[in-house]
mmCIF file of C-alpha atoms and ligand atoms in Angstrom:
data_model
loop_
_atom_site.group_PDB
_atom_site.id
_atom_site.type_symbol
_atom_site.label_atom_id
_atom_site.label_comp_id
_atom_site.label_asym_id
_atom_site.label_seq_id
_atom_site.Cartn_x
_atom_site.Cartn_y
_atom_site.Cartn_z
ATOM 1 C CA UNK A 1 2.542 18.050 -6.393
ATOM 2 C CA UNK A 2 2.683 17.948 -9.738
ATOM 3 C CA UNK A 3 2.244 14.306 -11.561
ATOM 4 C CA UNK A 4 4.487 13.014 -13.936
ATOM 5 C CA UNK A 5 2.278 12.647 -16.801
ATOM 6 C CA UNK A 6 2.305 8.584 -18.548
ATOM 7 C CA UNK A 7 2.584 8.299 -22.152
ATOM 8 C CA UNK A 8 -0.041 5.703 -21.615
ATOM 9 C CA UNK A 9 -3.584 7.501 -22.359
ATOM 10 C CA UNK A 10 -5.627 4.511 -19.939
ATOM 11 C CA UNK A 11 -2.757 4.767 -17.246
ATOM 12 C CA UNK A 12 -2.881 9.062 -17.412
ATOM 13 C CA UNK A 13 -6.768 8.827 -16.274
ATOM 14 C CA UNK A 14 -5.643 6.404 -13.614
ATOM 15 C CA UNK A 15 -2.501 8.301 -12.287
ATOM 16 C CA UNK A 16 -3.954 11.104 -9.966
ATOM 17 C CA UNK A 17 -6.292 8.867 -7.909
ATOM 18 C CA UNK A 18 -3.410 5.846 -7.574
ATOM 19 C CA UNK A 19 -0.729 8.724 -6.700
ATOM 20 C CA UNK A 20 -3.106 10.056 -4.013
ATOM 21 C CA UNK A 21 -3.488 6.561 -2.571
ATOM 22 C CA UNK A 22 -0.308 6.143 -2.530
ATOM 23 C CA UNK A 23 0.511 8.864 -0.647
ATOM 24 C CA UNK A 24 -2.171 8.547 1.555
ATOM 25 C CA UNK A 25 -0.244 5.119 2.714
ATOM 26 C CA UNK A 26 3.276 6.685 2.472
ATOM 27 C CA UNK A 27 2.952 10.057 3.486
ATOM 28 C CA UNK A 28 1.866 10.415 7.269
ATOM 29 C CA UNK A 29 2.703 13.845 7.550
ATOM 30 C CA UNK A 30 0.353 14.649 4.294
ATOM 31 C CA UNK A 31 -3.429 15.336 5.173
ATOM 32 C CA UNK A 32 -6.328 16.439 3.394
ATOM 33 C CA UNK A 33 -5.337 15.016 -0.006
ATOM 34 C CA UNK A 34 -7.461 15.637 -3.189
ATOM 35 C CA UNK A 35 -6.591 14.971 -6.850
ATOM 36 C CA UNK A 36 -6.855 18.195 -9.324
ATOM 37 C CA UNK A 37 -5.239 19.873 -11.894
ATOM 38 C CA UNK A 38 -2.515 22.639 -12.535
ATOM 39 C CA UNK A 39 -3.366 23.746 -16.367
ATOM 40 C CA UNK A 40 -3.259 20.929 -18.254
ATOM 41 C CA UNK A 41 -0.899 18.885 -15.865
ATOM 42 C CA UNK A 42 -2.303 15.998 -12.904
ATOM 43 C CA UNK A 43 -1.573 17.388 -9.451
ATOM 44 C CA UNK A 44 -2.244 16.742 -6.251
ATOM 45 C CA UNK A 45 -2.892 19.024 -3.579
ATOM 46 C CA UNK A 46 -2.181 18.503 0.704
ATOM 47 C CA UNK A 47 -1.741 20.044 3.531
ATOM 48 C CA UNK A 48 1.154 19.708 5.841
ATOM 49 C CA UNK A 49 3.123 21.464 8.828
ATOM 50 C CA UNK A 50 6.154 19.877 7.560
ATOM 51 C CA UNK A 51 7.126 17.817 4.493
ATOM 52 C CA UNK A 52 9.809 15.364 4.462
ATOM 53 C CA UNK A 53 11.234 15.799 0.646
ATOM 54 C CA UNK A 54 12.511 12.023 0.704
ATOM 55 C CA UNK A 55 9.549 10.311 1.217
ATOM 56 C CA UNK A 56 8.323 13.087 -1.550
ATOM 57 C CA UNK A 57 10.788 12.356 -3.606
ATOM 58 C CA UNK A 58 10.028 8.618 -3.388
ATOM 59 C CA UNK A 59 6.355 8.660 -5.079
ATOM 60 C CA UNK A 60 6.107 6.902 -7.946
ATOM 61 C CA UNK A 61 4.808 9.829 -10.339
ATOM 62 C CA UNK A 62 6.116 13.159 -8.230
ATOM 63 C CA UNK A 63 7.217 15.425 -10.224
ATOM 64 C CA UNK A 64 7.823 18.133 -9.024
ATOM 65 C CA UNK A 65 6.354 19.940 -5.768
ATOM 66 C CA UNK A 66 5.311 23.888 -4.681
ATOM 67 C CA UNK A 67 4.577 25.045 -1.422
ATOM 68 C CA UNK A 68 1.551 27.741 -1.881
ATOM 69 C CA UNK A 69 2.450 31.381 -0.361
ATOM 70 C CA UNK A 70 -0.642 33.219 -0.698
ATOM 71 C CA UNK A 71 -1.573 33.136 -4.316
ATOM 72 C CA UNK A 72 1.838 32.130 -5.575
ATOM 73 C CA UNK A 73 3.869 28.521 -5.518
ATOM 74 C CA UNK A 74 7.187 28.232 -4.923
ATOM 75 C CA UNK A 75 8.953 25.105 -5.613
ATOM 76 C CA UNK A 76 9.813 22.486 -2.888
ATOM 77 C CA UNK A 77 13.882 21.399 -2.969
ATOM 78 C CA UNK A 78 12.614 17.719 -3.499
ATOM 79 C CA UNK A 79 16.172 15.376 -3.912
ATOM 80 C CA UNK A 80 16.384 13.329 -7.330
ATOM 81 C CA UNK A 81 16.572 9.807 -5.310
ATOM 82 C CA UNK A 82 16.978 8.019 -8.193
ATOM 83 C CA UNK A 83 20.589 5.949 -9.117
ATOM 84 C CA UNK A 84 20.023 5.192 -13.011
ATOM 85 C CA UNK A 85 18.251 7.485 -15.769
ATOM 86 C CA UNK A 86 14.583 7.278 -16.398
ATOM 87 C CA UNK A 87 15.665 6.241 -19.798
ATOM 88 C CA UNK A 88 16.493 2.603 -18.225
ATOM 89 C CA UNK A 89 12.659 1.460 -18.112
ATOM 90 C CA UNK A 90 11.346 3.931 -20.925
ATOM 91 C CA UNK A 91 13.312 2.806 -23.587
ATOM 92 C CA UNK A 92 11.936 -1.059 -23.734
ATOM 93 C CA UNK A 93 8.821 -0.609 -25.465
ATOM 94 C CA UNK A 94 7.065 -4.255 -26.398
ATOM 95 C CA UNK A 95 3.598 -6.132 -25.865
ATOM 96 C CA UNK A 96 3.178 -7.204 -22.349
ATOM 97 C CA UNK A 97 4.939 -4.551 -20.434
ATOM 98 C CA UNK A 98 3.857 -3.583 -17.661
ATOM 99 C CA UNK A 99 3.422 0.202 -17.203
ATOM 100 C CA UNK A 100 6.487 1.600 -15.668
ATOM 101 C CA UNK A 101 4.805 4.287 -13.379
ATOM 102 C CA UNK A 102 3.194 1.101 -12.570
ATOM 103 C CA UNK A 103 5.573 -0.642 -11.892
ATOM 104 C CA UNK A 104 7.145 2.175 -9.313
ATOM 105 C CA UNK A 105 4.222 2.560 -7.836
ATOM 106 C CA UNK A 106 3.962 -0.891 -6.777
ATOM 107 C CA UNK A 107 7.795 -1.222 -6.149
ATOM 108 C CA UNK A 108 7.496 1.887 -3.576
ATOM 109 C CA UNK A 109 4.328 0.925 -2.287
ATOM 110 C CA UNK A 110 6.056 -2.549 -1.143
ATOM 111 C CA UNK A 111 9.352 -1.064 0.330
ATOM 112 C CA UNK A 112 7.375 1.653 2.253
ATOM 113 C CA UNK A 113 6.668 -1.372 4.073
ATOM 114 C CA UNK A 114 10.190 -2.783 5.422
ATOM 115 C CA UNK A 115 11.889 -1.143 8.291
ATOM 116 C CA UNK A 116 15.616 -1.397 7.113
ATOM 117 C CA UNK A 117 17.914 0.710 4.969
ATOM 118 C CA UNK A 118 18.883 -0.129 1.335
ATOM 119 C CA UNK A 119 19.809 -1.554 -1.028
ATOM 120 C CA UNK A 120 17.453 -3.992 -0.846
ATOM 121 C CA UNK A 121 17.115 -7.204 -2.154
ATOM 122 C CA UNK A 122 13.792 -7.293 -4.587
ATOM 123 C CA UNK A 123 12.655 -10.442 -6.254
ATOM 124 C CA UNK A 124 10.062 -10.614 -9.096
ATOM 125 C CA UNK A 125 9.253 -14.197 -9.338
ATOM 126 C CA UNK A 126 7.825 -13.583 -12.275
ATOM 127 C CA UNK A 127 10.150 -11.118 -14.127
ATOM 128 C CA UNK A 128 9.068 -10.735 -17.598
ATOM 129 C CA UNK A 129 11.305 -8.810 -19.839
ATOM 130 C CA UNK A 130 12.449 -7.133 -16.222
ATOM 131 C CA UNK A 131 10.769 -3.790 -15.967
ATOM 132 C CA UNK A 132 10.422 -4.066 -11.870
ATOM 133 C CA UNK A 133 14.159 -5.361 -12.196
ATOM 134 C CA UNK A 134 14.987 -2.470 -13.725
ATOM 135 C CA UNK A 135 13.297 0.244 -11.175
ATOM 136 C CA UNK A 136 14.341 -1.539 -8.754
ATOM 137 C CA UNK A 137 17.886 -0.615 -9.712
ATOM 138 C CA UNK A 138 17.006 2.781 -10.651
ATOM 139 C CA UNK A 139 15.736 3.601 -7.204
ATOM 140 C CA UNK A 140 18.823 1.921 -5.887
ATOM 141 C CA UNK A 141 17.800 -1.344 -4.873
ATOM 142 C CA UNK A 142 19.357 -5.000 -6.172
ATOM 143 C CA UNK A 143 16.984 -6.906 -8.628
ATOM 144 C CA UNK A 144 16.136 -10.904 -8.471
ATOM 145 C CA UNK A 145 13.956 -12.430 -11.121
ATOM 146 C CA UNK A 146 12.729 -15.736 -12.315
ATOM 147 C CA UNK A 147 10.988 -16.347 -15.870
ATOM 148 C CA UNK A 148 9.712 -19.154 -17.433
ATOM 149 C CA UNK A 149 9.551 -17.989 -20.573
ATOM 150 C CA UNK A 150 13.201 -17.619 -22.368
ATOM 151 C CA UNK A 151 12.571 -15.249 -24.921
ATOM 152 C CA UNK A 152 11.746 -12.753 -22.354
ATOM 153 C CA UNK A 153 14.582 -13.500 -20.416
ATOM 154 C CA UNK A 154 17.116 -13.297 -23.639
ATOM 155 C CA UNK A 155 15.529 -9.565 -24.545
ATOM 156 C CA UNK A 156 16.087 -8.531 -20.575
ATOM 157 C CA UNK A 157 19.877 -10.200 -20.737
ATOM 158 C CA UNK A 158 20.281 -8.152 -24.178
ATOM 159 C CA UNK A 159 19.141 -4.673 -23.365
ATOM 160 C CA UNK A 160 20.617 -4.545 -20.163
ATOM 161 C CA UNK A 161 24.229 -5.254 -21.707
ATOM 162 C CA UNK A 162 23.324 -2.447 -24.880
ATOM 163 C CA UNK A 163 21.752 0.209 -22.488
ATOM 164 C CA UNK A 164 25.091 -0.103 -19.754
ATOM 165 C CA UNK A 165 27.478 -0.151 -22.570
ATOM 166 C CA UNK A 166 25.802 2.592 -24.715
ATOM 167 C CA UNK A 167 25.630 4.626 -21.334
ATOM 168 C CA UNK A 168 29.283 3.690 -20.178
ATOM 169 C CA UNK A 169 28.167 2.372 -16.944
ATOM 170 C CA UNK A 170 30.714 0.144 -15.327
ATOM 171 C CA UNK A 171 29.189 -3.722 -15.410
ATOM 172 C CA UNK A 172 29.225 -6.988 -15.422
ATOM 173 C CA UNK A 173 26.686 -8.865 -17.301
ATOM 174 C CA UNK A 174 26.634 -12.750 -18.342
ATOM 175 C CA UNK A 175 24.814 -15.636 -19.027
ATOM 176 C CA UNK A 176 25.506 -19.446 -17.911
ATOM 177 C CA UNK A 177 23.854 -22.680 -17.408
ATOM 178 C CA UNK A 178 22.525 -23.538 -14.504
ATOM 179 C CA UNK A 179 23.399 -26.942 -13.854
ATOM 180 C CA UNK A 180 22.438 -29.659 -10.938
ATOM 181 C CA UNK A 181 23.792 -33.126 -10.764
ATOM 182 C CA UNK A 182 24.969 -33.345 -14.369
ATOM 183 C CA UNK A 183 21.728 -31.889 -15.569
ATOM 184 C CA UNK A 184 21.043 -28.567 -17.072
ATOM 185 C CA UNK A 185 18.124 -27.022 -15.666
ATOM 186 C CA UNK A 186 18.438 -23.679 -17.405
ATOM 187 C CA UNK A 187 19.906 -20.596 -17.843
ATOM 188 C CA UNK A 188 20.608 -17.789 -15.233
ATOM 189 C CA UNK A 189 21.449 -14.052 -16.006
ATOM 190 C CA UNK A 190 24.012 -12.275 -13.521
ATOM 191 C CA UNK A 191 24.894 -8.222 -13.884
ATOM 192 C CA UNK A 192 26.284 -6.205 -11.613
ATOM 193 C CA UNK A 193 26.416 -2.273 -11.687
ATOM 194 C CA UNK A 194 29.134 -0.263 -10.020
ATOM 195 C CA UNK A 195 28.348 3.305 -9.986
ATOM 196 C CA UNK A 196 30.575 4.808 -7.594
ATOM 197 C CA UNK A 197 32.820 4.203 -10.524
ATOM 198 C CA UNK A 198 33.685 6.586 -12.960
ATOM 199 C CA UNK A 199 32.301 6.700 -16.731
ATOM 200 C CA UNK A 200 34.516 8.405 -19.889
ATOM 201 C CA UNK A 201 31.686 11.296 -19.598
ATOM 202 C CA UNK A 202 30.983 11.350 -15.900
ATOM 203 C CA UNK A 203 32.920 11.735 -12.975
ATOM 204 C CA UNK A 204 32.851 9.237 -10.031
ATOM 205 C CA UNK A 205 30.125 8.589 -7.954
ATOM 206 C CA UNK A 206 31.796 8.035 -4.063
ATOM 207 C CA UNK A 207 29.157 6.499 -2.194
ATOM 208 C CA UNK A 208 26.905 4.882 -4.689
ATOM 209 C CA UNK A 209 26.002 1.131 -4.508
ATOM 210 C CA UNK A 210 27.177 -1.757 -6.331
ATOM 211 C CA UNK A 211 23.386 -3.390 -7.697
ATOM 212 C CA UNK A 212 23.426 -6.786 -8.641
ATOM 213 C CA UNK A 213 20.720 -8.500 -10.827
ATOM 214 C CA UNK A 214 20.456 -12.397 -11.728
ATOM 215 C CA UNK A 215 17.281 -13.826 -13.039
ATOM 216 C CA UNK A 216 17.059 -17.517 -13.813
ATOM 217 C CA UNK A 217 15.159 -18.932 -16.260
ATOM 218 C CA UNK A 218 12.386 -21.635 -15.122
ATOM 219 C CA UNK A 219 8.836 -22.286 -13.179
ATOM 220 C CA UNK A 220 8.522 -19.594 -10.539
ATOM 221 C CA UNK A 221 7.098 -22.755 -8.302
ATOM 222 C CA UNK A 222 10.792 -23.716 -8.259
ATOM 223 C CA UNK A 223 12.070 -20.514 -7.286
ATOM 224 C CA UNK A 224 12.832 -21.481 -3.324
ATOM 225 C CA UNK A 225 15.089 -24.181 -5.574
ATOM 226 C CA UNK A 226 16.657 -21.981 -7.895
ATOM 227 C CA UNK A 227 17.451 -19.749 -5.063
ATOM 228 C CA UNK A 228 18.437 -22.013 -2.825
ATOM 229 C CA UNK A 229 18.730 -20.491 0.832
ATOM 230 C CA UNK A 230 18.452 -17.203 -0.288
ATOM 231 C CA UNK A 231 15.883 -14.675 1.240
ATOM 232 C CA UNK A 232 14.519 -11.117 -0.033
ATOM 233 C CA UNK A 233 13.891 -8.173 1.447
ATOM 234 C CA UNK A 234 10.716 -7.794 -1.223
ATOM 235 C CA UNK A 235 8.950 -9.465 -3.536
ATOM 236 C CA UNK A 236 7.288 -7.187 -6.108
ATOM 237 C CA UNK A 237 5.412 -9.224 -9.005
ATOM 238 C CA UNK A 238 2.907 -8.551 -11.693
ATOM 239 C CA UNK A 239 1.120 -11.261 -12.013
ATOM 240 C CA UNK A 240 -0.118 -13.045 -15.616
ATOM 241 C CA UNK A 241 -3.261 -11.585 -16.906
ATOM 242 C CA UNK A 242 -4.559 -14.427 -18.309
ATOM 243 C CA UNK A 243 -8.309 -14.975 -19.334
ATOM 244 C CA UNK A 244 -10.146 -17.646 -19.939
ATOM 245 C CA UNK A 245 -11.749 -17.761 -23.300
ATOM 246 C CA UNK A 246 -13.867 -21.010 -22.876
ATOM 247 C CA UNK A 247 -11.292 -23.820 -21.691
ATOM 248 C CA UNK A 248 -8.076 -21.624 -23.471
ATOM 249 C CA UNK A 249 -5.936 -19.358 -21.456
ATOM 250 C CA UNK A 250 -4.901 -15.968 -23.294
ATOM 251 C CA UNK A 251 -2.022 -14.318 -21.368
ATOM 252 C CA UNK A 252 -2.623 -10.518 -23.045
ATOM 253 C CA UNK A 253 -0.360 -8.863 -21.226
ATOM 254 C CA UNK A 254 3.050 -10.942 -21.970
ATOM 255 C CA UNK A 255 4.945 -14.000 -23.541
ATOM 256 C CA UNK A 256 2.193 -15.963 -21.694
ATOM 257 C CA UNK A 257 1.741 -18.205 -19.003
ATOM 258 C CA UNK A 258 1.311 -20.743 -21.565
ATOM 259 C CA UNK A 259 5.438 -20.385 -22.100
ATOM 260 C CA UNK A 260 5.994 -21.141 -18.817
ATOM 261 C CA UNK A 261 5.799 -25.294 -19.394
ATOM 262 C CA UNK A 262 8.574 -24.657 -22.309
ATOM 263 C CA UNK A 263 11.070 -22.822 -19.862
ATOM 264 C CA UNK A 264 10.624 -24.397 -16.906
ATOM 265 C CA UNK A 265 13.514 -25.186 -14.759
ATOM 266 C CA UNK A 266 13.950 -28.452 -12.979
ATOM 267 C CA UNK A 267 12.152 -31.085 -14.858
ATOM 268 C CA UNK A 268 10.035 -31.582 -11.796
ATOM 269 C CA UNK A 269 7.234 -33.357 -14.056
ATOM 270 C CA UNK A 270 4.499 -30.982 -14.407
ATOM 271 C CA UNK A 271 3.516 -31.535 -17.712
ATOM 272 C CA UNK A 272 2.228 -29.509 -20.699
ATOM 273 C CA UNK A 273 -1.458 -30.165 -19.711
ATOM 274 C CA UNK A 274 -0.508 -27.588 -16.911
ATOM 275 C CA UNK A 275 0.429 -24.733 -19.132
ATOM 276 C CA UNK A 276 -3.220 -23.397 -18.858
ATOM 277 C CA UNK A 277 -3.623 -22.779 -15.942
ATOM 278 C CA UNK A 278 -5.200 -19.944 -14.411
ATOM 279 C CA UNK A 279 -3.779 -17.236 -12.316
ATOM 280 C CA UNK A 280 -5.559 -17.967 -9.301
ATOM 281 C CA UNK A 281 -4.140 -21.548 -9.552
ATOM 282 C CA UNK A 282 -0.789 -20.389 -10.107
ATOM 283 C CA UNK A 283 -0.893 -17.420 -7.163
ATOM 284 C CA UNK A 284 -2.279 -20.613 -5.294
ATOM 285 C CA UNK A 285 0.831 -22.344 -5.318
ATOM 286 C CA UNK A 286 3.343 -20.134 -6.100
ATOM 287 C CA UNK A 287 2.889 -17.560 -2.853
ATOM 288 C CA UNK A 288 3.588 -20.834 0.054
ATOM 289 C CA UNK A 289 6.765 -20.739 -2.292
ATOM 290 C CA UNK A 290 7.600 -16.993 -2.456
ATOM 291 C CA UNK A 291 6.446 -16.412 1.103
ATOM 292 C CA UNK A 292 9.508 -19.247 2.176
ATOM 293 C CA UNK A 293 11.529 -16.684 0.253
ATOM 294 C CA UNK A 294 10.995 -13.441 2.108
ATOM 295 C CA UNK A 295 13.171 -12.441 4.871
ATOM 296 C CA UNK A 296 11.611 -11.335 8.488
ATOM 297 C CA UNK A 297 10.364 -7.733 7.672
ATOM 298 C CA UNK A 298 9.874 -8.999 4.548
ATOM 299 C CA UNK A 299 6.725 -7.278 2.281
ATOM 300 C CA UNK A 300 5.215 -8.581 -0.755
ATOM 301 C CA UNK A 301 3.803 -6.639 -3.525
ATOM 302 C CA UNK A 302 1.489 -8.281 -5.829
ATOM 303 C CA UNK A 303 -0.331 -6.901 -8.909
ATOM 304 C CA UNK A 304 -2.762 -8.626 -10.687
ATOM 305 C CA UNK A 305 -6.339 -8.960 -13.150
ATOM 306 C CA UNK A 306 -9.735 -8.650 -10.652
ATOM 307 C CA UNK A 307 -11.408 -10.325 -13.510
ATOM 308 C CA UNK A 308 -9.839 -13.771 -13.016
ATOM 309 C CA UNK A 309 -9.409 -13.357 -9.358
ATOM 310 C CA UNK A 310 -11.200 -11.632 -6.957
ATOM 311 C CA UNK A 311 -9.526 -9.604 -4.244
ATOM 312 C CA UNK A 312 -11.037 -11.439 -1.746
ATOM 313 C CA UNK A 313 -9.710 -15.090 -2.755
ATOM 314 C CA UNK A 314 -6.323 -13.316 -3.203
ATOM 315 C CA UNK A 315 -6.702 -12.383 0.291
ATOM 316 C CA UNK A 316 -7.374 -15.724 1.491
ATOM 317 C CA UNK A 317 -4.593 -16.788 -0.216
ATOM 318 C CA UNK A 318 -2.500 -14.650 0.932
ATOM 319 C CA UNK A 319 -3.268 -15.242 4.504
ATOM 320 C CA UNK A 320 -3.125 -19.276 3.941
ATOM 321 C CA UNK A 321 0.143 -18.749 3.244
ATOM 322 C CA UNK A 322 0.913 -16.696 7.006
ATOM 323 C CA UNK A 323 1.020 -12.834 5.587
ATOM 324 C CA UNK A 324 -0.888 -10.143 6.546
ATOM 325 C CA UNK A 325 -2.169 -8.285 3.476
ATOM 326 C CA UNK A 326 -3.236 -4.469 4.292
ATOM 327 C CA UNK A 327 -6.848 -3.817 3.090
ATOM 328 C CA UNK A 328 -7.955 -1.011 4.832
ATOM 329 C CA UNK A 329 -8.741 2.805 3.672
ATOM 330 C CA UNK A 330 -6.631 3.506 0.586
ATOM 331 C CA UNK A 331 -4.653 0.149 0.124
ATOM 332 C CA UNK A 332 -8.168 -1.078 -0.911
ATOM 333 C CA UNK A 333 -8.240 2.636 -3.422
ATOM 334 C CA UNK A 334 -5.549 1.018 -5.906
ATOM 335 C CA UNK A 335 -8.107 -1.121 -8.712
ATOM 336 C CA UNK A 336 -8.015 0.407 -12.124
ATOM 337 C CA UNK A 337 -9.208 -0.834 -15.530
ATOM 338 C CA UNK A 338 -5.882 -1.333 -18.021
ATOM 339 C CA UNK A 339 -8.558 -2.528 -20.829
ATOM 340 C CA UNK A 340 -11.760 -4.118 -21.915
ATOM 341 C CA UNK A 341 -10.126 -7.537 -20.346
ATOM 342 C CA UNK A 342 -8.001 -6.056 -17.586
ATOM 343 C CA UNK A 343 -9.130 -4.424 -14.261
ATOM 344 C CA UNK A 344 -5.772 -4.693 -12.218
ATOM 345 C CA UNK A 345 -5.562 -4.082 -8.227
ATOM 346 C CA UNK A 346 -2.705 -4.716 -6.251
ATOM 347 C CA UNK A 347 -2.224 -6.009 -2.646
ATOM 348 C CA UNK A 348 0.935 -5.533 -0.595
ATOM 349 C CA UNK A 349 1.510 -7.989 2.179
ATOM 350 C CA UNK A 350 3.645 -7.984 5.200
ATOM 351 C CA UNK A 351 5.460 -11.041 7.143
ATOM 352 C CA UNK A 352 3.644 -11.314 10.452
HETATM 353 C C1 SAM B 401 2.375 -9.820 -16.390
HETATM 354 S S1 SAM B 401 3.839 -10.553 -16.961
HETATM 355 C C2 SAM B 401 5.107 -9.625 -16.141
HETATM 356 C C3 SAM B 401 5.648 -8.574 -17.066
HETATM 357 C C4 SAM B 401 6.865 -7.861 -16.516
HETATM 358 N N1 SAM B 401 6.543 -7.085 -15.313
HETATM 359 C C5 SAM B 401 7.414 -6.948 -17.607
HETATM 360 O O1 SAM B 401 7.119 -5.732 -17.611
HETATM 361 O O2 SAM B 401 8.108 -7.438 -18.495
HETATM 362 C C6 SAM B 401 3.870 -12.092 -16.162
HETATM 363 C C7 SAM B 401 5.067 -12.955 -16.537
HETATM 364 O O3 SAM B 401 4.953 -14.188 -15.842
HETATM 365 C C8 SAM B 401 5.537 -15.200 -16.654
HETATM 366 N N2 SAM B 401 5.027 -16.484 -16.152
HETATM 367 C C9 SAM B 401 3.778 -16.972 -16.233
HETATM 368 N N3 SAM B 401 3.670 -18.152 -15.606
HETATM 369 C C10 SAM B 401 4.909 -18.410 -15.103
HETATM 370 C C11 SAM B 401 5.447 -19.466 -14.321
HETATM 371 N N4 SAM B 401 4.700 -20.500 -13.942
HETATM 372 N N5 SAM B 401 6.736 -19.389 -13.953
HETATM 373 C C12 SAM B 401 7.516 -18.341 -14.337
HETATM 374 N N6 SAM B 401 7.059 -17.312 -15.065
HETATM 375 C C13 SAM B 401 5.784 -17.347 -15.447
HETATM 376 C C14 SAM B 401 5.085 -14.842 -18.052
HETATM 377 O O4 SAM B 401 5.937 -15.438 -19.027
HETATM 378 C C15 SAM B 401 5.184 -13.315 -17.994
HETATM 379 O O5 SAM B 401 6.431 -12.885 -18.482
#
């Protein structure tokens, strides 16, 4: 299987040992799995009796696949799963994004988890400018976000209208104020794709899904509020890098936690003295929150910086809050260093 290669040099090293833990988890019918290289190309090699090209076509960084016939390959008729172009998280380039083969491989990693056909309903409580939003629509899936801080959420609200009018795609895309008892608490983005429908340059789709999208703007401690009753399928989050530099938090990898006390939803008096706050107090009481928010069958997927947190208090904190995080064999294969500041692991999480 050759490995769709990341334009991100740190990520590249990284790619052929996450892809073959992730396959590992997803692929039971895979065995013998090893890293190496075609030429100058990532690949990874397996054995199997039989493949099934879905679940093939579903990691994060497959490219494409050959089946080996003595000396020669011959390419595998592995489906193109995905609804929306590739283009629709590789254009967005800015400071804090997380990696989009990231970002997929996380996403995937999650859903492999839940027992029930799509679309499914993903939330990323803490959305950023929306990059697992946005592969959550491009492999088909509806996209739920909330983000405190409202610059982010005004560049996610203003790409997604350019990119589906530049592309034709049928939509619906606005922005209102989200209002409780004569108060504004915020804003809240709602888009909807229809892509059965057809474009001026492309014919119609019959039997593709309608996506939706909303993301609100505010504390991702009041999401079960923003949300109301509403349950996901998923929840699928990067969390805020932040590290402490003596008492100040430094969010490197986005807006910043610290713009989280500015766009805050709800007025629910946590004040500015609480914009520093670390990511294991955050995770602390924002997962009881998120975990009220998952459906039975639910998973969540959770990404986050080792060197403010260690796996093992995640773990507990996970569990505190009644899921069951997988940590065995290659689930615990995922850590890998983003930068000097960074080493980021993920843990995905199932409701008991
Ligand atoms: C690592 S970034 C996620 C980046 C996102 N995946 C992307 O590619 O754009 C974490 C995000 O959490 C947001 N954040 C931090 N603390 C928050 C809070 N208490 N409530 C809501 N959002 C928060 C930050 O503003 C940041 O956008």
């Amino acid at each position: 299987m050759l490995l769709n290669p990341s334009a991100n040099r740190v990520y590249r090293q990284a790619t052929a040992a996450l892809a073959a833990a992730e396959l590992t988890v997803t692929a039971p019918f895979a065995s013998e799995i090893a890293a190496g290289r075609i030429g100058a190309a990532d690949a990874l090699s397996f054995r199997a009796d039989d493949i099934d090209e879905l679940v093939l076509a579903a990691q994060s960084a497959h490219l494409v696949t050959f089946r080996q016939e003595g000396d020669l390959l011959r390419p595998v008729d592995v489906p193109d799963i995905s609804v929306l172009d590739d283009d629709l998280l590789t254009i967005p380039k800015y400071q804090g994004k997380t990696n989009e083969g990231f970002t997929r491989l996380l996403l995937h990693l999650t859903l492999s988890q839940i027992d029930r056909p799509g679309p499914l309903e993903v939330l990323d409580p803490l959305a950023g400018r929306g990059t697992t939003l946005l592969a959550a629509w491009q492999a088909g899936h509806h996209g739920f976000g909330v983000e405190a801080d409202e610059k982010a959420f005004e560049a996610l609200a203003s790409y997604l209208k350019t990119y589906l009018r530049t592309k034709r795609i049928r939509h619906t895309a606005q922005i209102t104020p989200v209002r409780r008892e004569g108060r504004t608490l915020g804003r809240r983005l709602d888009a909807e794709v229809r892509l059965s429908e057809a474009t001026h340059d492309q014919p119609a789709r019959p039997g593709m899904p309608t996506l939706r999208m909303s993301v609100f703007t505010g504390d991702t401690r009041d999401s079960a509020a923003l949300y109301g009753r509403k349950k996901f399928d998923a929840i699928v989050t990067d969390a805020p890098y932040g590290v402490v530099h003596g008492a100040e938090q430094r969010d490197v990898n986005a807006g910043g936690a610290s713009a989280s006390a500015r766009g805050r939803a709800g007025g629910s008096g946590r004040g500015g003295s609480q914009r520093n706050r670390s990511a294991q107090t955050l995770l602390t009481e924002a997962i009881p929150v998120w975990r009220g928010q998952l459906k039975a069958g639910g998973a969540l997927g959770i990404s986050w910086n080792t060197h403010t947190l260690s796996r093992g208090r995640l773990l507990e904190i996970i569990s505190q809050a009644g899921l069951q995080a997988h940590d065995e064999g290659p689930w615990r294969q995922f850590a890998h260093r983003v930068d000097a500041s960074i080493n980021r692991d993920l843990l995905v999480a199932i409701t008991p």
